[in-house]
Amino acid sequence: MVAAAPLSYSSYRTYLECPLRWKFLYIDRLPETPRGYFTFGRVVHSVLEELLRPLVVPSARRIGEAESQRTLDEWHPTPRTGGEGSLVPLEELLAAYDHAWSGEGYTSPEEEQRYRTLGRDLLRRYHRQLQAERPHPVAVEEHLETRWDGIPVHGYIDRIDRTPLGGLEVVDYKTSRELSRDDARESDQLSLYQVLVERNYAEAVEGLTLYHLRSLTPLRTPPRGPNALGALHDRLGTVVDGIRAEAYEPTPGRQCARCDFQSRCPEFRPVPAAERERLAALVDRFESLRSQERQLEHELKRTAEELHRAAEELGVHRVPGSHKIAIRRREEAWQYSLEPVRPLLEESGLAPRVASGRAEDVRRLVRDPAVNPEIRRKVAETGARRVKWFWEIEGDEAAE
Ligand code: SF4
């Protein structure tokens, strides 16, 4: 059994996409081929950290759910040297960008140049915007971790800002081409960061933002409510359970196109040449049996229907064959569509009794003499009886 290491957002997302790929990355620690757009994102993030760090005015943090807060000095024991609140000059910023630049993973010098120019342009525009309007970060590139109701989680948060109302806003930079407000609304990453910040900081999270760097657009959403966080906790729990149980099944999908491990994956591994003929014969046999099975199912259904029609006409339920007797059986089920009477049930406080939607619960209510007869009648009228006939061979299993 694998010990549960703290789960990051990318680890969680990788496992959801494909547990086998997760294993290759997080257990076997196989390297991936560098990709230019990841390198680009990393470089821009590191330069933005240099740009924003001088603006940071830290905020008090928690040391535990029920414990008192730590003071700022405890959290930031090293006195910071001057420059607090001042913006790094543009030339210095671009020099830092050149210094941090890496050509790793680009498919051609042209592609690298395109990204490099994009980064310079983006930093210039962002710097200009910061001159006009500065954020109030309390942390940049902050590593936070917590145990979220039994699940250890952690993450590096690009920026945490203080809001005008004294709360906190989580900001995550994105260098991707496209980004929509729905991406921000549905981002599990932002939800997880909300939890990390709430459990590590004294102030409440008031906003979650994906910051689209290419267009300098903040896509802001309110913090998640208990339902959304509960659903994320369930999904994280499923991932943690899978990892603990070492469940590493391949899950092929669109992610395979950018997976470096196809040669190790059973979904893509070719059958060894020496075994191809033997396995091909098995596949042919399987395919042929499948086709016969479908044909037999079809014939079985048609014969049962014909038998049913004849038995109905003659009013008989037991039909002897040459060897055995076919017996006609009847199965009855009630189904209720409660929507039309839902307001009535809620008004009379009876809704919880049929909340399961199970027919037996509804029928119990219909038969209950303590319930108003008018309500019982209206509920009963939403019901429909479904009758299903099927055939059994005496002494055999059921055949429809
Ligand atoms: S190739 Fe596809 S199925 Fe196989 S490990 Fe990679 S992502 Fe998973």
PDB file of C-alpha atoms and ligand atoms in Angstrom, residues 18 20-21 24 250-252 255-256 259 261-262 265 267-268, ligand 1:
ATOM      1  CA  CYS A  18      -5.063   8.488 -16.133  1.00  0.00           C
ATOM      2  CA  LEU A  20      -1.223   4.736 -14.970  1.00  0.00           C
ATOM      3  CA  ARG A  21       0.316   7.982 -16.195  1.00  0.00           C
ATOM      4  CA  PHE A  24       4.801   6.660 -14.209  1.00  0.00           C
ATOM      5  CA  PRO A 250      -4.646   3.036 -17.923  1.00  0.00           C
ATOM      6  CA  THR A 251      -7.477   5.352 -18.954  1.00  0.00           C
ATOM      7  CA  PRO A 252      -7.041   6.214 -22.611  1.00  0.00           C
ATOM      8  CA  GLN A 255      -4.463  12.962 -22.812  1.00  0.00           C
ATOM      9  CA  CYS A 256      -2.706  10.074 -24.605  1.00  0.00           C
ATOM     10  CA  CYS A 259       1.680  11.267 -22.956  1.00  0.00           C
ATOM     11  CA  PHE A 261       4.727   6.784 -21.878  1.00  0.00           C
ATOM     12  CA  GLN A 262       2.846   5.170 -24.749  1.00  0.00           C
ATOM     13  CA  CYS A 265       1.364   1.534 -21.711  1.00  0.00           C
ATOM     14  CA  GLU A 267      -3.123   0.429 -24.376  1.00  0.00           C
ATOM     15  CA  PHE A 268      -0.453   1.121 -26.979  1.00  0.00           C
TER      16      PHE A 268
HETATM   17  S1  SF4 B   1      -0.821   6.482 -23.129  1.00  0.00           S
HETATM   18 FE1  SF4 B   1      -2.821   7.166 -22.389  1.00  0.00          FE
HETATM   19  S2  SF4 B   1      -3.630   5.417 -21.265  1.00  0.00           S
HETATM   20 FE2  SF4 B   1      -1.437   5.068 -21.514  1.00  0.00          FE
HETATM   21  S3  SF4 B   1      -0.499   5.888 -19.662  1.00  0.00           S
HETATM   22 FE3  SF4 B   1      -0.469   7.506 -21.178  1.00  0.00          FE
HETATM   23  S4  SF4 B   1      -2.347   8.671 -20.791  1.00  0.00           S
HETATM   24 FE4  SF4 B   1      -2.564   6.698 -19.783  1.00  0.00          FE
END
